[in-house]
Short mmCIF file of C-alpha atoms and ligand atoms in Angstrom, two decimals:
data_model
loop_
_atom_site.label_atom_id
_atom_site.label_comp_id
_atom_site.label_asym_id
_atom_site.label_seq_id
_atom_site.Cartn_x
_atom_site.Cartn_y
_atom_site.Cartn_z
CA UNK A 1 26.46 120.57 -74.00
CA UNK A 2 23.94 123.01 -73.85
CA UNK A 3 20.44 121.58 -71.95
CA UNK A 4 16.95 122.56 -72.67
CA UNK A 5 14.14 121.71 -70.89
CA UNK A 6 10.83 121.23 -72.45
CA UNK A 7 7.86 121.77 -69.74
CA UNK A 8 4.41 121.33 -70.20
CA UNK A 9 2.06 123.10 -67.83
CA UNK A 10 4.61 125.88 -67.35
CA UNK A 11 1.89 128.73 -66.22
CA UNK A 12 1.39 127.76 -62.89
CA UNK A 13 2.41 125.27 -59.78
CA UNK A 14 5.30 123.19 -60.29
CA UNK A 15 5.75 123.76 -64.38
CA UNK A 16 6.15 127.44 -63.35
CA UNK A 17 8.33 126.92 -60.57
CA UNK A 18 10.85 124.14 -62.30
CA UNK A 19 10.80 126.76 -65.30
CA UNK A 20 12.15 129.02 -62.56
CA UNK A 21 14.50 126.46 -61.11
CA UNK A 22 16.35 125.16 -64.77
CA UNK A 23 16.31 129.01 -65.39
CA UNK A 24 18.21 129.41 -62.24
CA UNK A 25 20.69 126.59 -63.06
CA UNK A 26 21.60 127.78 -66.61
CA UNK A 27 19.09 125.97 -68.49
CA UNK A 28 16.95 127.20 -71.68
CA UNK A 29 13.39 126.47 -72.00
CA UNK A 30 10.67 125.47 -73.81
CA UNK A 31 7.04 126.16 -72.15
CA UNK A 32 4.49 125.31 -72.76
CA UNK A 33 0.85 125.50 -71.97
CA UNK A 34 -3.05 126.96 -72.57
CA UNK A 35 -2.74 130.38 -71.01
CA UNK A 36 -0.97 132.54 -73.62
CA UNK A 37 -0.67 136.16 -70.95
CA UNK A 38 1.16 133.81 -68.52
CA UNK A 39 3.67 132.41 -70.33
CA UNK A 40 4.56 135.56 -71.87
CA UNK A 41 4.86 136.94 -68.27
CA UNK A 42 7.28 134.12 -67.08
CA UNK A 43 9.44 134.65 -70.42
CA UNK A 44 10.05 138.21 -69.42
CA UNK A 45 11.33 137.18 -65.57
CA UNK A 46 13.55 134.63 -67.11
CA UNK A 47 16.96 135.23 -68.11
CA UNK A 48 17.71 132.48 -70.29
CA UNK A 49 16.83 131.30 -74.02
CA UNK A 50 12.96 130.94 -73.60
CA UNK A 51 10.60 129.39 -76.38
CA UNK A 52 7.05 129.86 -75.25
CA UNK A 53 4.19 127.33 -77.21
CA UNK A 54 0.14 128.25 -76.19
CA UNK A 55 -0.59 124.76 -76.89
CA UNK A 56 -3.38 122.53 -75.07
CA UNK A 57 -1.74 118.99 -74.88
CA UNK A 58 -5.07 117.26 -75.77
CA UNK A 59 -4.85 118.42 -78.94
CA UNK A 60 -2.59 115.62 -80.52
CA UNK A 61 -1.89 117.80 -84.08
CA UNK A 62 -1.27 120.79 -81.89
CA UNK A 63 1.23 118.99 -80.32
CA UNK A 64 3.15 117.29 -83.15
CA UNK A 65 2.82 120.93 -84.91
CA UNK A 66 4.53 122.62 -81.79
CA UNK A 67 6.82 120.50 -81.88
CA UNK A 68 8.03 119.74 -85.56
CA UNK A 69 8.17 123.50 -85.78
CA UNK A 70 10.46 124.18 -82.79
CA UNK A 71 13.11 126.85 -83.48
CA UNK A 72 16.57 125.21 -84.10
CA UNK A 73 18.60 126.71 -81.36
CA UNK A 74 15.55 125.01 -79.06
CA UNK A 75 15.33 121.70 -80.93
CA UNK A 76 17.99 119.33 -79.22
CA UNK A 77 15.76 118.73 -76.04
CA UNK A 78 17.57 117.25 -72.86
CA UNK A 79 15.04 116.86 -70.58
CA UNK A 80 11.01 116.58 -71.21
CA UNK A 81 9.00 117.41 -67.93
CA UNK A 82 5.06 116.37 -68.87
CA UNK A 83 3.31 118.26 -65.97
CA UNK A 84 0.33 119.49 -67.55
CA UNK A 85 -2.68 118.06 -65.53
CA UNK A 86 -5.53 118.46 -63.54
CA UNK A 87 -7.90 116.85 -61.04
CA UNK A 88 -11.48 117.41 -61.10
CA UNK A 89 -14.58 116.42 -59.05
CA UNK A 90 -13.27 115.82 -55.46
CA UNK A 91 -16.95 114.37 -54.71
CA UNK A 92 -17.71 110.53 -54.79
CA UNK A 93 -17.96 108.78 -57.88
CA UNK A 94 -21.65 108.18 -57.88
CA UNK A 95 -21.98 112.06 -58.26
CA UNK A 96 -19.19 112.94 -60.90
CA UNK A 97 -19.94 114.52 -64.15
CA UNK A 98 -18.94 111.64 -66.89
CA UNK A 99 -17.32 115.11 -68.92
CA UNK A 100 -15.22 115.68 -65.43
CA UNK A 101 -13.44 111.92 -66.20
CA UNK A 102 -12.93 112.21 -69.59
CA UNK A 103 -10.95 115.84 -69.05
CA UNK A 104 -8.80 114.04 -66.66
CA UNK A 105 -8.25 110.80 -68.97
CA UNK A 106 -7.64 113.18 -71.86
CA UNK A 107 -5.05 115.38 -69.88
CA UNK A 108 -3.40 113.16 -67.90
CA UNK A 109 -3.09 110.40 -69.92
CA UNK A 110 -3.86 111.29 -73.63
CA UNK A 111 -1.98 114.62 -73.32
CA UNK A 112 1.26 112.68 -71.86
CA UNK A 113 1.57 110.66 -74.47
CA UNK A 114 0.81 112.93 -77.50
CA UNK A 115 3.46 115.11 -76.07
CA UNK A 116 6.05 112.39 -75.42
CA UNK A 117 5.12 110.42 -78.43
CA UNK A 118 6.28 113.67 -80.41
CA UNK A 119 9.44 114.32 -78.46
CA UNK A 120 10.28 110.54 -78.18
CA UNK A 121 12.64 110.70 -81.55
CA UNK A 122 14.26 114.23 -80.54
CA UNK A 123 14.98 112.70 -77.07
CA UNK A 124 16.44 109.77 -78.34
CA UNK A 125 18.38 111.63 -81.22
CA UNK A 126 20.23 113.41 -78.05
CA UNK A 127 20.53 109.83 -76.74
CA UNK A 128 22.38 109.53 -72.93
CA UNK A 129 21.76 112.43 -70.34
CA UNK A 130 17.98 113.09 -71.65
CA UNK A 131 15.31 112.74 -69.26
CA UNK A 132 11.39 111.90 -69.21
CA UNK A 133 9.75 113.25 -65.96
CA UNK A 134 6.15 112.34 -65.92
CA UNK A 135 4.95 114.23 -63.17
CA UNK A 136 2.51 111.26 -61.04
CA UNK A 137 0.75 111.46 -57.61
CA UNK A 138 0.74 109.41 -54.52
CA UNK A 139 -2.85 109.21 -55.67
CA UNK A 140 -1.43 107.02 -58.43
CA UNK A 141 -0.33 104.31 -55.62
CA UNK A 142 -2.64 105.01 -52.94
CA UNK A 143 -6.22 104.88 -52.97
CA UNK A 144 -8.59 107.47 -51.20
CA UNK A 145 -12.29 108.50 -51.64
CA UNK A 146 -13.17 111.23 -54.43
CA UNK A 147 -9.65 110.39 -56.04
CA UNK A 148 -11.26 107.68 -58.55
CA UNK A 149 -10.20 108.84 -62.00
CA UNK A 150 -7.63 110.77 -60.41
CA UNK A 151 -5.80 108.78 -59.05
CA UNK A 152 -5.94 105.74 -61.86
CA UNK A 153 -4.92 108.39 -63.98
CA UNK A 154 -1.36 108.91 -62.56
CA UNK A 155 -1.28 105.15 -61.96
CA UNK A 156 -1.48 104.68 -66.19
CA UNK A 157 1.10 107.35 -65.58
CA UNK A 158 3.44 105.00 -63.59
CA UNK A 159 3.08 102.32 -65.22
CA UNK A 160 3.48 104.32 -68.60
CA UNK A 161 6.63 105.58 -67.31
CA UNK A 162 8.14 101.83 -66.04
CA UNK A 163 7.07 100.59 -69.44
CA UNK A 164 8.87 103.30 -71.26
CA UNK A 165 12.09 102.32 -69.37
CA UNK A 166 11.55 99.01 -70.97
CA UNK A 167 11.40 99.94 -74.70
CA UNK A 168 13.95 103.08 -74.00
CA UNK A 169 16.34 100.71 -72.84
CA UNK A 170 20.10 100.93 -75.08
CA UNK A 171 19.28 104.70 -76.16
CA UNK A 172 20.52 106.38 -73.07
CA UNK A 173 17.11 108.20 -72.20
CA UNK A 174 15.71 108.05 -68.68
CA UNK A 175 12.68 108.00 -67.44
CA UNK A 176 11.12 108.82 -64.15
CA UNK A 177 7.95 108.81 -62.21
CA UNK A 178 7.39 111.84 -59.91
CA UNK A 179 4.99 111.02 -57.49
CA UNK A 180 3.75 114.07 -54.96
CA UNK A 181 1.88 114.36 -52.29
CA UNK A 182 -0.26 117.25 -50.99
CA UNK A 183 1.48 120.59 -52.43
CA UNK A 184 -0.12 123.96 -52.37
CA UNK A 185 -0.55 125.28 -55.95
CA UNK A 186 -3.63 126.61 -58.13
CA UNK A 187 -4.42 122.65 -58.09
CA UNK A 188 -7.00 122.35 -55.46
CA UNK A 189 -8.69 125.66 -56.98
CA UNK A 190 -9.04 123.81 -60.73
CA UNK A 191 -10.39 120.31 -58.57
CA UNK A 192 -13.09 122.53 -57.23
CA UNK A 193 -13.92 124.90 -59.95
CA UNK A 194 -12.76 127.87 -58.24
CA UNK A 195 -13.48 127.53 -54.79
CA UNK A 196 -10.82 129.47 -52.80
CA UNK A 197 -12.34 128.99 -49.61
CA UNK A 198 -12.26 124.65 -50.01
CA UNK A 199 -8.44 125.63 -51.46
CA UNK A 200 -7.60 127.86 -48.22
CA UNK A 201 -9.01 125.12 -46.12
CA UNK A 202 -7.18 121.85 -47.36
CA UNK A 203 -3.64 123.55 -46.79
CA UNK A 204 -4.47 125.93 -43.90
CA UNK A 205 -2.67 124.59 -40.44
CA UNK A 206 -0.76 122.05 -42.09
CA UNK A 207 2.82 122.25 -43.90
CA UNK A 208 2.14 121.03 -47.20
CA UNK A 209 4.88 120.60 -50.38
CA UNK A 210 5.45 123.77 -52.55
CA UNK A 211 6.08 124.16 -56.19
CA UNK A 212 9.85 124.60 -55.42
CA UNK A 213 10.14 121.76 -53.41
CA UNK A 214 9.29 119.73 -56.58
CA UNK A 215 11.17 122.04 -58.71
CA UNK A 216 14.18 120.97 -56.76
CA UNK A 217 13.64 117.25 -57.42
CA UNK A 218 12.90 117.86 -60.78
CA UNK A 219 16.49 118.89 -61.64
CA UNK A 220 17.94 116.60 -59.11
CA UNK A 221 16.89 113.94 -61.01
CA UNK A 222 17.52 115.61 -64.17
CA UNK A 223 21.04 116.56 -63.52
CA UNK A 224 22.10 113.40 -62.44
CA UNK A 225 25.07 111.37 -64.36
CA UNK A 226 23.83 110.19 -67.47
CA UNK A 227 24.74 106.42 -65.73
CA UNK A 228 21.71 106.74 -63.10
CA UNK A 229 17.62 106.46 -63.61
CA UNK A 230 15.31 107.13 -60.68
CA UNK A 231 12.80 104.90 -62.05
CA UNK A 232 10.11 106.74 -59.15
CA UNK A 233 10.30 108.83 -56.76
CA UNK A 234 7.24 109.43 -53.88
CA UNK A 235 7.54 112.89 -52.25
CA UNK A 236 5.39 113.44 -49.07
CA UNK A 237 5.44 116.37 -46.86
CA UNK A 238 6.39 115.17 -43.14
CA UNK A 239 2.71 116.52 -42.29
CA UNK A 240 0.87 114.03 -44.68
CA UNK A 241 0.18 110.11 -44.03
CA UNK A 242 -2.04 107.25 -44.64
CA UNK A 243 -4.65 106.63 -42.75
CA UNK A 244 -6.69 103.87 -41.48
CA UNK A 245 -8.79 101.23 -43.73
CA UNK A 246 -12.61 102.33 -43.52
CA UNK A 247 -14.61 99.51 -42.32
CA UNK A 248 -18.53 100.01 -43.09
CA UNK A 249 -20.63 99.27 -39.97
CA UNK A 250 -24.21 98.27 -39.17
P1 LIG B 301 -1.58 123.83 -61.22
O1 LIG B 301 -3.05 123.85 -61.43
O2 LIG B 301 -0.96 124.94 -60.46
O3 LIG B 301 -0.84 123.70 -62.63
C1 LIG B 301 -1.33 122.84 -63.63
C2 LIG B 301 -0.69 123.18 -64.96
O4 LIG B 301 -1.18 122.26 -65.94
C3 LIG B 301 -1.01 124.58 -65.43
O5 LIG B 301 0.15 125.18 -65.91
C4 LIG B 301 -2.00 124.36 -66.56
O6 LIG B 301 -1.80 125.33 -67.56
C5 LIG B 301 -1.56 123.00 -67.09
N1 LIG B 301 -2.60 122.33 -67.83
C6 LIG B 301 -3.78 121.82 -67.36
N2 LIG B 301 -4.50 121.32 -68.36
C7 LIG B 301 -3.76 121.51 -69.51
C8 LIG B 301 -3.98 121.22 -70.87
N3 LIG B 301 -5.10 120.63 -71.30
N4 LIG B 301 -3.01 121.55 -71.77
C9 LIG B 301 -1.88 122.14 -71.33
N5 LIG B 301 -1.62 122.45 -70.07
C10 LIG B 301 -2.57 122.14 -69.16
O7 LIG B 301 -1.28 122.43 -60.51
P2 LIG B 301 0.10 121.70 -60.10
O8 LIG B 301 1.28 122.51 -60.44
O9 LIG B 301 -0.07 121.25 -58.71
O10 LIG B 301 -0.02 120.42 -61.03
C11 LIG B 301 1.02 120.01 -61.90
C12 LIG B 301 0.99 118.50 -61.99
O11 LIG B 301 1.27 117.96 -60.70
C13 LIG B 301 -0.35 117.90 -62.41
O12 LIG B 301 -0.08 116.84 -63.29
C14 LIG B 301 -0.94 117.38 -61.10
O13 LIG B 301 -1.81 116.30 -61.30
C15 LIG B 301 0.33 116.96 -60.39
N6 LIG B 301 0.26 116.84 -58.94
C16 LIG B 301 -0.13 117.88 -58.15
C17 LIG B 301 -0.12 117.74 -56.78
C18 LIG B 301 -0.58 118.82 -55.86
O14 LIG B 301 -0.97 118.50 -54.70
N7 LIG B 301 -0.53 120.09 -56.25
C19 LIG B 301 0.36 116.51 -56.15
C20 LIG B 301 0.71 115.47 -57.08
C21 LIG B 301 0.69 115.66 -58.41
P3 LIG B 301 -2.95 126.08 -68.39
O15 LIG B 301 -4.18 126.11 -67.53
O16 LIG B 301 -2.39 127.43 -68.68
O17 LIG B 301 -3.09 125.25 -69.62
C1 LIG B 302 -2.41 115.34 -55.84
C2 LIG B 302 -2.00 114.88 -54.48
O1 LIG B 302 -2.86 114.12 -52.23
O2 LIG B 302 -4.37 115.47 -53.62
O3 LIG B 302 -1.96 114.48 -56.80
O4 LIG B 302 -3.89 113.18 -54.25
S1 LIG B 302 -3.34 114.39 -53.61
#
């Protein structure tokens, strides 16, 4: 059967990378995401059947317009990888711009679901062997300060993705949560608005994840037998652990 992989936030990090990756293992593709110039860049590196969307996933008619108007030869979609998303405002919550939370609610959460709600009946059409990856965070299961919205965020994702399971349950499609840790990407330049010094910092002298190293467990889990859901998977580099409870002091 032929597989095609539907990506969101396929112009940078991990999208761009697991593009690379499903590429690499005979897969064609549909991308998708805001910056037009760099998906039209990856298309040309790739040697496989490519379908490029500029699409913002906010936009919830965008969305349903992208994807009721997908080409034939790209319509039977096998696995759906919503990566799209963004953190913002690494600064306490006391100090947060109220427009900072509602980008992240309206990416990570709203976005998710107007893009699977519009795949949902394609994915289920194709029936056993399709896959959901909702791409999560440890931040989503662990608490730390300046993650607030963040970090609830990919917890709606979690749960989102357990509760799919439930309702999915008979059709054959599976659904995971992909939960990463620390991973060098463009990610800690969006959370500060550009700052490459504050981005150079957090991953100089340490060994964080890369984009490939997710790419690789997205089409592990992917390319599974169609008998076997990883309902969640947390992904840490060796170099990253919890620390201590703060305790306030006199
Ligand atoms: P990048 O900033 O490198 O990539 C983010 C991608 O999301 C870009 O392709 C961007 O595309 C896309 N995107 C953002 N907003 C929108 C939007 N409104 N509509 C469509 N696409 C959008 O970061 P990562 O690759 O690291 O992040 C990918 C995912 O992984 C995110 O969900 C992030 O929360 C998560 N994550 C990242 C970790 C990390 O440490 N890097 C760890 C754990 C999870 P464009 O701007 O062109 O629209
Ligand atoms: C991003 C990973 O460690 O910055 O989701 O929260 S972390």
């Amino acid at each position: 059967m032929k597989k095609i992989a539907f990506i969101t936030g396929a112009t940078s990090g991990f999208g761009r990378a697991a593009a690379e990756k499903f590429a690499s293992e005979g897969w064609s593709l549909v991308l998708s995401g805001r910056r037009l110039e760099r998906l039209l860049d990856i298309k040309e590196c790739l040697d496989v059947p490519t379908h490029i969307i500029q699409l913002d996933v906010r936009d919830a008619a965008a969305v349903k317009e992208a994807v009721e108007s997908l080409p034939n030869e790209f319509s039977e979609i096998t696995a759906l990888i919503n990566n799209a998303g963004l953190a913002l405002a690494p600064e306490g919550a006391a100090d947060v711009d109220l427009s900072d939370w509602h980008t992240m609610i309206d990416t990570n959460c709203t976005g998710l679901v107007n893009v699977t709600h519009a795949l949902l009946p394609k994915l289920i059409e194709v029936g056993a062997g399709t896959t959901i990856i909702n791409v999560g965070s440890i931040a989503g299961q662990w608490p730390y300060p300046g993650s607030h919205v963040y970090g609830a965020s990919k917890a709606f994702v979690k749960q989102f993705s357990y509760n799919l399971r439930c309702d999915l349950q008979g059709t054959g499609v599976r659904v995971t949560d992909l939960a990463p840790g620390i991973a060098e990407t463009e990610f800690t330049l969006v959370r500060t608005k550009g700052d490459q010094t504050a981005s150079d910092n957090l991953y100089k002298g340490t060994t964080p994840l890369s984009a490939q190293d997710i790419a690789e467990h997205m089409f592990y889990i992917a390319d599974l037998p169609e008998h076997i859901n990883i309902n969640r998977v947390e992904v840490m580099p060796t170099r990253q652990a919890w620390s201590p409870f703060a305790i306030d002091r006199d």
